[in-house]
Tab-separated table of C-alpha atoms in Angstrom:
chain	number	residue	atom	x	y	z
A	281	UNK	CA	0.024	-0.012	0.017
A	282	UNK	CA	1.291	3.380	-0.905
A	283	UNK	CA	-0.130	6.975	-0.160
A	284	UNK	CA	0.952	10.525	-0.653
A	285	UNK	CA	1.956	12.523	2.400
A	286	UNK	CA	0.425	16.030	2.111
A	287	UNK	CA	2.478	17.547	4.762
A	288	UNK	CA	1.104	21.260	4.667
A	289	UNK	CA	2.447	24.284	6.524
A	290	UNK	CA	1.928	24.061	10.215
A	291	UNK	CA	3.078	20.484	10.341
A	292	UNK	CA	6.159	21.082	8.377
A	293	UNK	CA	7.187	24.351	10.087
A	294	UNK	CA	5.552	24.609	13.411
A	295	UNK	CA	5.475	20.947	14.483
A	296	UNK	CA	7.879	18.896	12.390
A	297	UNK	CA	7.970	16.295	15.289
A	298	UNK	CA	4.330	15.570	14.051
A	299	UNK	CA	5.658	15.109	10.496
A	300	UNK	CA	8.315	12.797	11.946
A	301	UNK	CA	5.456	10.857	13.724
A	302	UNK	CA	3.661	10.295	10.505
A	303	UNK	CA	6.794	9.275	8.789
A	304	UNK	CA	7.187	6.714	11.511
A	305	UNK	CA	3.715	5.289	11.861
A	306	UNK	CA	2.782	4.711	8.326
A	307	UNK	CA	5.875	2.580	7.325
A	308	UNK	CA	5.527	0.734	10.676
A	309	UNK	CA	2.093	-0.273	9.614
A	310	UNK	CA	3.144	-1.298	6.204
A	311	UNK	CA	2.086	1.696	4.379
A	312	UNK	CA	4.673	3.422	2.072
A	313	UNK	CA	4.616	7.233	1.955
A	314	UNK	CA	5.200	9.123	-1.211
A	315	UNK	CA	6.571	12.762	-0.893
A	316	UNK	CA	4.448	14.407	-3.557
A	317	UNK	CA	7.428	16.514	-4.480
A	318	UNK	CA	6.468	20.011	-5.301
A	319	UNK	CA	3.271	20.210	-3.266
A	320	UNK	CA	2.235	23.762	-2.009
A	321	UNK	CA	-0.018	25.112	0.621
A	322	UNK	CA	-3.529	23.554	0.329
A	323	UNK	CA	-4.247	26.716	0.024
A	324	UNK	CA	-5.539	27.730	3.437
A	325	UNK	CA	-8.709	29.850	3.999
A	326	UNK	CA	-7.304	33.226	4.561
A	327	UNK	CA	-5.404	33.081	1.244
A	328	UNK	CA	-6.740	32.324	-2.263
A	329	UNK	CA	-10.090	30.945	-0.923
A	330	UNK	CA	-10.852	34.344	0.382
A	331	UNK	CA	-9.913	36.140	-2.956
A	332	UNK	CA	-10.997	34.038	-5.839
A	333	UNK	CA	-12.836	30.722	-6.221
A	334	UNK	CA	-11.047	29.599	-9.429
A	335	UNK	CA	-7.663	30.701	-8.185
A	336	UNK	CA	-8.178	28.693	-4.962
A	337	UNK	CA	-9.422	25.684	-6.767
A	338	UNK	CA	-6.557	25.814	-9.224
A	339	UNK	CA	-3.842	25.816	-6.396
A	340	UNK	CA	-5.628	22.861	-4.709
A	341	UNK	CA	-6.102	21.166	-7.968
A	342	UNK	CA	-2.446	21.396	-8.812
A	343	UNK	CA	-1.776	19.392	-5.626
A	344	UNK	CA	-4.231	16.733	-6.790
A	345	UNK	CA	-2.406	16.641	-10.039
A	346	UNK	CA	0.800	15.710	-8.430
A	347	UNK	CA	-0.710	12.830	-6.649
A	348	UNK	CA	-2.660	11.814	-9.829
A	349	UNK	CA	0.601	11.626	-11.809
A	350	UNK	CA	1.832	9.293	-9.056
A	351	UNK	CA	-1.287	7.219	-8.845
A	352	UNK	CA	-1.881	7.801	-5.173
A	353	UNK	CA	-4.301	9.312	-2.682
A	354	UNK	CA	-3.155	11.894	-0.283
A	355	UNK	CA	-3.194	11.853	3.644
A	356	UNK	CA	-2.895	14.766	5.799
A	357	UNK	CA	-2.921	15.301	9.634
A	358	UNK	CA	-4.037	18.784	9.246
A	359	UNK	CA	-7.908	19.388	9.212
A	360	UNK	CA	-7.505	22.678	7.284
A	361	UNK	CA	-5.619	20.881	4.494
A	362	UNK	CA	-8.273	18.178	4.584
A	363	UNK	CA	-11.095	20.679	4.406
A	364	UNK	CA	-9.638	22.893	1.687
A	365	UNK	CA	-8.536	20.082	-0.524
A	366	UNK	CA	-11.875	18.139	-0.199
A	367	UNK	CA	-13.868	21.304	-1.000
A	368	UNK	CA	-11.712	21.951	-4.057
A	369	UNK	CA	-12.391	18.383	-5.346
A	370	UNK	CA	-16.171	18.785	-4.553
A	371	UNK	CA	-16.351	21.973	-6.435
A	372	UNK	CA	-14.386	20.665	-9.380
A	373	UNK	CA	-16.795	17.575	-9.406
A	374	UNK	CA	-20.060	19.553	-9.118
A	375	UNK	CA	-19.166	22.724	-11.154
A	376	UNK	CA	-18.092	21.979	-14.752
A	377	UNK	CA	-17.544	25.722	-15.257
A	378	UNK	CA	-15.062	26.076	-12.442
A	379	UNK	CA	-13.353	22.745	-13.442
A	380	UNK	CA	-12.888	24.032	-17.020
A	381	UNK	CA	-11.350	27.355	-16.025
A	382	UNK	CA	-9.212	25.591	-13.537
A	383	UNK	CA	-7.843	23.203	-16.037
A	384	UNK	CA	-7.165	26.102	-18.364
A	385	UNK	CA	-4.936	27.676	-15.698
A	386	UNK	CA	-3.262	24.312	-15.074
A	387	UNK	CA	-2.551	23.690	-18.712
A	388	UNK	CA	-0.323	26.624	-18.850
A	389	UNK	CA	1.830	24.932	-16.135
A	390	UNK	CA	1.680	21.580	-17.772
A	391	UNK	CA	-0.755	20.037	-15.296
A	392	UNK	CA	-4.233	18.607	-15.448
A	393	UNK	CA	-6.969	17.783	-12.728
A	394	UNK	CA	-8.574	14.501	-13.727
A	395	UNK	CA	-10.276	13.769	-10.476
A	396	UNK	CA	-8.623	10.379	-9.718
A	397	UNK	CA	-6.719	11.153	-6.505
A	398	UNK	CA	-8.484	11.849	-3.278
A	399	UNK	CA	-7.581	13.642	-0.063
A	400	UNK	CA	-8.012	11.517	3.090
A	401	UNK	CA	-7.577	12.376	6.727
A	402	UNK	CA	-4.734	10.205	8.059
A	403	UNK	CA	-6.529	9.377	11.266
A	404	UNK	CA	-9.673	8.101	9.303
A	405	UNK	CA	-7.411	6.494	6.671
A	406	UNK	CA	-5.829	4.288	9.467
A	407	UNK	CA	-9.291	3.513	10.751
A	408	UNK	CA	-10.567	2.355	7.491
A	409	UNK	CA	-7.412	0.760	5.818
A	410	UNK	CA	-5.772	-0.638	8.969
A	411	UNK	CA	-8.510	-0.736	11.566
A	412	UNK	CA	-8.431	-0.512	15.401
A	413	UNK	CA	-8.003	-4.313	15.935
A	414	UNK	CA	-5.102	-4.596	13.778
A	415	UNK	CA	-3.470	-1.491	15.517
A	416	UNK	CA	-3.900	-3.036	18.863
A	417	UNK	CA	-2.027	-6.316	17.730
A	418	UNK	CA	0.957	-4.105	16.638
A	419	UNK	CA	1.397	-2.182	19.793
A	420	UNK	CA	4.791	-2.254	21.644
A	421	UNK	CA	3.327	-0.025	24.588
A	422	UNK	CA	-0.353	0.314	25.750
A	423	UNK	CA	-2.075	3.083	27.360
A	424	UNK	CA	-4.239	0.940	29.836
A	425	UNK	CA	-5.783	2.738	32.736
A	426	UNK	CA	-5.321	6.238	31.230
A	427	UNK	CA	-8.138	8.692	30.548
A	428	UNK	CA	-7.878	10.949	27.361
A	429	UNK	CA	-9.980	13.815	26.058
A	430	UNK	CA	-10.461	13.580	22.349
A	431	UNK	CA	-10.532	16.499	19.935
A	432	UNK	CA	-11.307	15.363	16.392
A	433	UNK	CA	-10.959	18.793	14.652
A	434	UNK	CA	-13.850	20.545	12.853
A	435	UNK	CA	-12.653	20.043	9.358
A	436	UNK	CA	-12.186	16.385	9.864
A	437	UNK	CA	-15.976	16.160	10.371
A	438	UNK	CA	-17.729	18.927	8.518
A	439	UNK	CA	-19.084	19.323	5.928
A	440	UNK	CA	-19.891	15.519	5.683
A	441	UNK	CA	-20.845	15.859	1.972
A	442	UNK	CA	-17.360	16.608	0.737
A	443	UNK	CA	-15.292	14.061	2.576
A	444	UNK	CA	-14.414	10.407	1.510
A	445	UNK	CA	-14.071	8.713	4.862
A	446	UNK	CA	-17.082	10.463	6.738
A	447	UNK	CA	-18.307	9.765	10.187
A	448	UNK	CA	-21.809	8.128	10.018
A	449	UNK	CA	-22.986	10.913	12.325
A	450	UNK	CA	-20.709	14.000	12.388
A	451	UNK	CA	-22.367	15.160	15.653
A	452	UNK	CA	-21.628	11.816	17.343
A	453	UNK	CA	-18.010	11.129	16.001
A	454	UNK	CA	-16.555	7.751	16.923
A	455	UNK	CA	-13.419	7.232	14.693
A	456	UNK	CA	-11.000	9.020	16.973
A	457	UNK	CA	-12.468	7.494	20.136
A	458	UNK	CA	-12.275	3.857	18.838
A	459	UNK	CA	-8.727	4.523	17.629
A	460	UNK	CA	-7.836	5.697	21.110
A	461	UNK	CA	-9.501	2.811	22.752
A	462	UNK	CA	-7.433	0.605	20.648
A	463	UNK	CA	-4.403	1.716	22.567
A	464	UNK	CA	-6.044	0.759	25.839
A	465	UNK	CA	-7.263	4.003	26.999
A	466	UNK	CA	-10.763	5.197	27.985
A	467	UNK	CA	-12.024	8.199	26.050
A	468	UNK	CA	-15.248	9.379	27.631
A	469	UNK	CA	-17.535	12.040	26.267
A	470	UNK	CA	-17.379	15.559	27.727
A	471	UNK	CA	-19.813	18.346	27.038
A	472	UNK	CA	-17.543	20.557	25.007
A	473	UNK	CA	-16.081	17.669	22.954
A	474	UNK	CA	-17.528	18.792	19.620
A	475	UNK	CA	-16.799	22.436	20.090
A	476	UNK	CA	-13.933	24.303	18.149
A	477	UNK	CA	-10.642	24.963	19.845
A	478	UNK	CA	-10.323	28.385	18.404
A	479	UNK	CA	-7.192	28.013	16.336
A	480	UNK	CA	-7.109	29.246	12.619
A	481	UNK	CA	-8.710	32.447	11.344
A	482	UNK	CA	-10.039	33.354	14.799
A	483	UNK	CA	-6.706	33.121	16.558
A	484	UNK	CA	-5.056	35.387	13.903
A	485	UNK	CA	-7.926	37.943	14.144
A	486	UNK	CA	-8.527	37.964	18.042
A	487	UNK	CA	-6.347	36.019	20.216
A	488	UNK	CA	-8.285	36.879	23.336
A	489	UNK	CA	-11.638	35.606	21.859
A	490	UNK	CA	-9.822	32.603	20.366
A	491	UNK	CA	-8.557	31.613	23.833
A	492	UNK	CA	-12.022	31.959	25.305
A	493	UNK	CA	-12.978	28.790	23.226
A	494	UNK	CA	-10.014	26.744	24.286
A	495	UNK	CA	-10.489	27.706	27.982
A	496	UNK	CA	-14.214	26.583	27.735
A	497	UNK	CA	-13.014	23.233	26.365
A	498	UNK	CA	-10.295	22.744	28.901
A	499	UNK	CA	-12.458	23.630	31.865
A	500	UNK	CA	-15.141	21.237	30.621
A	501	UNK	CA	-12.808	18.239	30.101
A	502	UNK	CA	-10.907	18.873	33.398
A	503	UNK	CA	-14.285	18.880	35.408
A	504	UNK	CA	-15.987	16.215	33.781
A	505	UNK	CA	-13.475	13.554	32.963
A	506	UNK	CA	-10.077	14.753	34.358
A	507	UNK	CA	-8.147	13.398	31.550
A	508	UNK	CA	-4.379	12.398	31.746
A	509	UNK	CA	-3.877	13.612	28.081
A	510	UNK	CA	-5.584	15.378	25.271
A	511	UNK	CA	-5.492	13.549	21.886
A	512	UNK	CA	-6.203	15.604	18.811
A	513	UNK	CA	-6.815	14.514	15.226
A	514	UNK	CA	-5.735	17.846	13.875
A	515	UNK	CA	-2.470	19.711	13.811
A	516	UNK	CA	-4.054	23.169	14.463
A	517	UNK	CA	-5.804	21.869	17.564
A	518	UNK	CA	-2.523	20.260	18.630
A	519	UNK	CA	-0.864	23.756	18.387
A	520	UNK	CA	-3.759	25.641	20.062
A	521	UNK	CA	-3.916	23.399	23.156
A	522	UNK	CA	-0.247	23.150	23.402
A	523	UNK	CA	0.555	26.794	23.186
A	524	UNK	CA	-2.401	28.313	25.083
A	525	UNK	CA	-2.097	26.558	28.389
A	526	UNK	CA	0.876	28.580	29.635
A	527	UNK	CA	-0.923	31.938	28.754
A	528	UNK	CA	-4.196	30.765	30.424
A	529	UNK	CA	-2.381	29.802	33.557
A	530	UNK	CA	-0.488	33.098	33.807
A	531	UNK	CA	-3.783	34.830	33.479
A	532	UNK	CA	-5.147	32.740	36.218
A	533	UNK	CA	-7.858	31.394	33.929
A	534	UNK	CA	-6.885	27.705	34.401
A	535	UNK	CA	-5.225	26.217	37.441
A	536	UNK	CA	-4.020	22.956	35.804
A	537	UNK	CA	-2.023	21.694	32.833
A	538	UNK	CA	-2.982	18.713	30.670
A	539	UNK	CA	-0.432	17.291	28.100
A	540	UNK	CA	-1.557	17.321	24.442
A	541	UNK	CA	-0.507	15.033	21.651
A	542	UNK	CA	-1.754	14.382	18.066
A	543	UNK	CA	-3.005	10.831	17.654
A	544	UNK	CA	-0.159	10.090	15.171
A	545	UNK	CA	2.409	11.181	17.944
A	546	UNK	CA	0.739	8.825	20.579
A	547	UNK	CA	0.496	5.910	18.076
A	548	UNK	CA	4.216	6.436	17.087
A	549	UNK	CA	5.374	6.023	20.678
A	550	UNK	CA	3.097	2.940	21.166
A	551	UNK	CA	4.636	1.522	17.923
A	552	UNK	CA	8.145	1.909	19.290
A	553	UNK	CA	9.260	5.345	18.099
A	554	UNK	CA	11.858	7.369	20.131
A	555	UNK	CA	9.508	9.735	22.090
A	556	UNK	CA	11.790	12.902	21.790
A	557	UNK	CA	11.729	12.657	18.021
A	558	UNK	CA	8.025	12.542	17.649
A	559	UNK	CA	6.995	14.865	20.505
A	560	UNK	CA	10.118	16.939	21.014
A	561	UNK	CA	8.531	20.284	20.160
A	562	UNK	CA	5.661	20.290	22.768
A	563	UNK	CA	5.474	23.457	24.896
A	564	UNK	CA	3.176	21.973	27.439
A	565	UNK	CA	5.266	19.360	29.130
A	566	UNK	CA	4.602	15.793	28.070
A	567	UNK	CA	7.620	13.896	29.858
A	568	UNK	CA	5.439	12.356	32.674
A	569	UNK	CA	2.724	11.137	30.247
A	570	UNK	CA	5.513	9.591	28.060
A	571	UNK	CA	6.995	7.909	31.057
A	572	UNK	CA	3.661	6.245	31.769
A	573	UNK	CA	3.127	5.246	28.121
A	574	UNK	CA	6.686	3.635	28.125
A	575	UNK	CA	5.738	1.667	31.320
A	576	UNK	CA	2.623	0.212	29.687
B	450	UNK	CA	-44.631	27.057	4.813
B	451	UNK	CA	-46.092	30.434	3.948
B	452	UNK	CA	-43.765	32.417	6.092
B	453	UNK	CA	-40.752	30.912	4.356
B	454	UNK	CA	-42.104	32.100	1.033
B	455	UNK	CA	-42.731	35.584	2.401
B	456	UNK	CA	-39.183	35.763	3.672
B	457	UNK	CA	-37.920	34.419	0.318
B	458	UNK	CA	-39.868	37.474	-1.151
B	459	UNK	CA	-38.201	39.882	1.354
B	460	UNK	CA	-34.772	38.626	0.234
B	461	UNK	CA	-35.861	39.274	-3.387
B	462	UNK	CA	-36.897	42.679	-2.671
B	463	UNK	CA	-33.607	43.228	-0.902
B	464	UNK	CA	-31.887	42.305	-4.159
B	465	UNK	CA	-33.695	44.878	-6.166
B	466	UNK	CA	-32.770	47.525	-3.756
B	467	UNK	CA	-29.053	46.849	-3.438
B	468	UNK	CA	-26.489	45.179	-5.635
B	469	UNK	CA	-24.495	43.746	-2.659
B	470	UNK	CA	-26.451	40.550	-2.655
B	471	UNK	CA	-25.937	40.076	-6.372
B	472	UNK	CA	-22.286	40.821	-5.999
B	473	UNK	CA	-21.891	38.173	-3.120
B	474	UNK	CA	-23.775	35.724	-5.270
B	475	UNK	CA	-21.496	36.080	-8.133
B	476	UNK	CA	-18.443	35.782	-5.957
B	477	UNK	CA	-19.430	32.266	-5.122
B	478	UNK	CA	-22.382	32.290	-2.850
B	479	UNK	CA	-24.996	31.119	-5.319
B	480	UNK	CA	-27.444	29.985	-2.791
B	481	UNK	CA	-27.500	33.125	-0.751
B	482	UNK	CA	-31.252	34.042	-1.455
B	483	UNK	CA	-32.469	30.629	-0.078
B	484	UNK	CA	-31.687	31.979	3.373
B	485	UNK	CA	-34.857	32.653	5.526
B	486	UNK	CA	-32.944	33.614	8.518
B	487	UNK	CA	-33.805	30.733	10.703
B	488	UNK	CA	-30.445	31.021	12.664
B	489	UNK	CA	-29.815	27.277	12.998
B	490	UNK	CA	-26.312	28.137	11.612
B	491	UNK	CA	-25.818	30.686	14.510
B	492	UNK	CA	-26.722	28.151	16.975
B	493	UNK	CA	-23.628	26.066	16.028
B	494	UNK	CA	-21.098	28.913	15.153
B	495	UNK	CA	-17.841	29.287	17.035
B	496	UNK	CA	-17.977	33.060	16.092
B	497	UNK	CA	-21.006	33.333	18.316
B	498	UNK	CA	-19.477	31.443	21.164
B	499	UNK	CA	-16.335	33.617	21.057
B	500	UNK	CA	-18.391	36.697	21.080
B	501	UNK	CA	-17.926	38.252	17.598
B	502	UNK	CA	-20.685	40.720	16.677
B	503	UNK	CA	-21.079	39.331	13.182
B	504	UNK	CA	-21.556	35.578	12.280
B	505	UNK	CA	-23.217	33.436	9.532
B	506	UNK	CA	-26.822	34.475	10.148
B	507	UNK	CA	-26.003	38.258	10.831
B	508	UNK	CA	-23.584	38.450	7.998
B	509	UNK	CA	-26.354	37.199	5.529
B	510	UNK	CA	-28.803	39.708	7.079
B	511	UNK	CA	-26.403	42.459	6.593
B	512	UNK	CA	-25.960	41.472	2.955
B	513	UNK	CA	-29.650	41.353	2.241
B	514	UNK	CA	-30.199	44.722	3.563
B	515	UNK	CA	-27.229	46.106	1.774
B	516	UNK	CA	-25.163	47.112	4.701
B	517	UNK	CA	-21.788	47.052	2.881
B	518	UNK	CA	-19.920	49.551	5.119
B	519	UNK	CA	-20.970	47.706	8.143
B	520	UNK	CA	-19.474	44.436	7.096
B	521	UNK	CA	-16.307	46.212	5.685
B	522	UNK	CA	-15.703	47.982	9.021
B	523	UNK	CA	-16.117	44.706	11.124
B	524	UNK	CA	-13.380	42.065	11.479
B	525	UNK	CA	-15.694	39.122	12.171
B	526	UNK	CA	-15.796	37.650	8.557
B	527	UNK	CA	-12.002	37.112	8.841
B	528	UNK	CA	-12.353	35.238	12.176
B	529	UNK	CA	-14.545	32.543	10.507
B	530	UNK	CA	-12.944	29.225	11.222
B	531	UNK	CA	-14.251	27.676	8.122
B	532	UNK	CA	-15.469	24.856	10.421
B	533	UNK	CA	-18.536	24.192	8.124
B	534	UNK	CA	-20.858	23.030	10.896
B	535	UNK	CA	-23.290	25.504	9.375
B	536	UNK	CA	-22.956	23.911	5.924
B	537	UNK	CA	-24.112	20.550	7.430
B	538	UNK	CA	-26.903	22.026	9.509
B	539	UNK	CA	-28.568	24.561	7.140
B	540	UNK	CA	-32.029	23.296	6.393
B	541	UNK	CA	-32.182	25.478	3.132
B	542	UNK	CA	-28.650	24.447	1.817
B	543	UNK	CA	-27.551	28.129	1.718
B	544	UNK	CA	-23.947	27.076	2.725
B	545	UNK	CA	-23.531	30.043	4.951
B	546	UNK	CA	-19.773	29.422	5.032
B	547	UNK	CA	-19.635	30.103	1.330
B	548	UNK	CA	-21.380	33.360	1.946
B	549	UNK	CA	-18.604	34.335	4.304
B	550	UNK	CA	-15.911	33.450	1.956
B	551	UNK	CA	-17.639	35.364	-0.856
B	552	UNK	CA	-18.020	38.250	1.599
B	553	UNK	CA	-14.341	38.122	2.251
B	554	UNK	CA	-13.757	38.218	-1.617
B	555	UNK	CA	-16.015	41.379	-1.665
B	556	UNK	CA	-13.887	42.873	1.073
B	557	UNK	CA	-10.601	42.198	-0.621
B	558	UNK	CA	-11.895	44.029	-3.741
B	559	UNK	CA	-12.492	47.028	-1.447
B	560	UNK	CA	-8.945	46.455	0.066
B	561	UNK	CA	-10.491	45.880	3.424
B	562	UNK	CA	-8.488	42.970	4.544
B	563	UNK	CA	-6.237	42.401	7.708
B	564	UNK	CA	-2.542	42.728	7.507
B	565	UNK	CA	-2.229	39.296	8.639
B	566	UNK	CA	-4.024	38.085	5.541
B	567	UNK	CA	-1.881	40.079	3.145
B	568	UNK	CA	1.075	38.374	4.890
B	569	UNK	CA	-0.176	35.026	4.301
B	570	UNK	CA	-1.040	35.616	0.629
B	571	UNK	CA	2.430	37.221	0.153
B	572	UNK	CA	4.101	34.220	1.899
B	573	UNK	CA	1.935	31.807	-0.297
B	574	UNK	CA	3.367	33.602	-3.468
B	575	UNK	CA	6.966	33.866	-2.283
B	576	UNK	CA	7.530	30.366	-1.014
B	577	UNK	CA	4.343	28.326	-1.671
B	578	UNK	CA	3.340	28.157	2.043
B	579	UNK	CA	0.847	30.622	3.758
B	580	UNK	CA	2.438	29.752	7.014
B	581	UNK	CA	6.187	29.640	6.853
B	582	UNK	CA	8.827	29.814	9.631
B	583	UNK	CA	12.350	30.422	8.155
B	584	UNK	CA	13.849	29.269	11.360
B	585	UNK	CA	12.328	25.857	11.096
B	586	UNK	CA	15.314	24.425	9.406
B	587	UNK	CA	17.199	23.789	12.634
B	588	UNK	CA	14.473	21.892	14.529
B	589	UNK	CA	13.600	19.950	11.536
B	590	UNK	CA	17.487	18.851	11.133
B	591	UNK	CA	17.535	17.782	14.754
B	592	UNK	CA	14.671	15.489	14.241
B	593	UNK	CA	16.407	13.834	11.398
B	594	UNK	CA	14.227	15.537	8.669
B	595	UNK	CA	15.576	17.452	5.688
B	596	UNK	CA	15.851	21.145	6.444
B	597	UNK	CA	13.138	21.838	3.861
B	598	UNK	CA	9.997	19.825	3.311
B	599	UNK	CA	9.558	18.261	-0.170
B	600	UNK	CA	7.389	21.024	-1.216
B	601	UNK	CA	7.626	24.239	-3.299
B	602	UNK	CA	10.481	25.049	-0.751
B	603	UNK	CA	12.590	22.379	-2.306
B	604	UNK	CA	11.559	22.609	-5.870
B	605	UNK	CA	11.911	25.898	-7.577
B	606	UNK	CA	10.007	24.758	-10.739
B	607	UNK	CA	7.033	23.840	-8.498
B	608	UNK	CA	7.183	27.244	-6.911
B	609	UNK	CA	7.185	28.880	-10.448
B	610	UNK	CA	3.969	26.916	-11.214
B	611	UNK	CA	2.320	28.212	-8.065
B	612	UNK	CA	3.403	31.814	-8.940
B	613	UNK	CA	2.347	31.396	-12.656
B	614	UNK	CA	-1.151	30.277	-11.497
B	615	UNK	CA	-1.541	33.079	-9.026
B	616	UNK	CA	-0.524	35.706	-11.487
B	617	UNK	CA	-3.321	34.522	-13.789
B	618	UNK	CA	-5.949	35.276	-10.992
B	619	UNK	CA	-7.631	38.565	-9.926
B	620	UNK	CA	-4.886	38.793	-7.366
B	621	UNK	CA	-2.625	40.249	-10.144
B	622	UNK	CA	-5.205	43.067	-10.891
B	623	UNK	CA	-5.672	43.783	-7.304
B	624	UNK	CA	-1.985	44.567	-6.550
B	625	UNK	CA	-2.219	43.627	-3.022
B	626	UNK	CA	1.196	41.923	-2.911
B	627	UNK	CA	4.250	42.261	-5.215
B	628	UNK	CA	4.183	39.487	-7.807
B	629	UNK	CA	7.519	39.534	-9.663
B	630	UNK	CA	8.215	36.724	-12.127
B	631	UNK	CA	10.867	34.454	-10.562
B	632	UNK	CA	11.643	33.804	-6.959
B	633	UNK	CA	14.966	33.413	-5.491
B	634	UNK	CA	15.381	31.524	-2.213
């Protein structure tokens, strides 16, 4: 099995330890990663999507064309890349006018969008192509007895209609929960589970308002399930939870600290990766939780 | 269903009175006039939770009454997370999120966009990534990764493709960022 790794911006530059985790997990599960050489930004919402529909789809379609030429689907650990690229393909498939204009633009750079490659969320890809039971069998370390708070990531869920590996019910998601349970943890519901973490356009527009959302989420999970660890399915959520806690503590808005990792990082450690290499850039300390994982 | 039909008519009257709605439609929000202001989208919107004055339902309302200046003077449209909960929930398939993106496109044409957005667009053109940290080479190397990921950063031909595409869009006419032909990095 082979799949293209759409690495995106935040993973490559902000959290390359997460990139490292993906590059460890997939081969360890027998899936070869293609580099999709020459890929660009997805492009993210604040750029071409906010300027011009055809320009947005053209940059997205160029990324698809690279995967098509290699005959692979793409995976991403970033919900924004997942959302932007899925919506690009959806527009191209449902609007012949947009598709024609995009292909005219692509022709000038020697590319073509044919619609044969798909963008798939890495977490959902593993759920469907490998499965929780198979993952359990391959674990070197287990997380038995731990409680995690899960954070799937908005654009891994909505809008359902544009995604390949969709949840049956996007308002009762189960994929990330079941994959966490496959590692031995309990991943109970908390009231704010479905809410947005506040990263993305909101954080660049108004950090104070953005932090209100992450504070609400953290307070909810602490009070209701008191988790040992937050596990996200999205690189943006990872960055938001990881970088906001110190600020919230200094301001006296939270009086606790919860380590946070992307599912790919937890899985990498459970499959035998050197923890420093796949979590080394965490700002909220993860040393204690990693010690417990390595004991399991 | 009578009330829905009436509101639909209100929307159509609004369209006659102002060209804002027509402009937003043409910029990608083709289902705009299907909105009957039920506010189901608002009930699920992170902008509401965070306390922004404008969010999906109110943005559509502002468009329908032609309140162009109000929208241009408010930052809320740029704080939309593109989370698409509203897309899934809208009972009239308005796709409120597409309306917000189209409203941003209108604002960009009036040069009413935040400095951070300009920075992201410029970075996308210059290196192929909207988010780029030039100091990331060192942490990448320490993790045993190549200093540059296998993207436009590593392949200058690929970057030139991205730039050629961007120069063929309305971005070139707007002149928001410098768009020189070839990049050196």
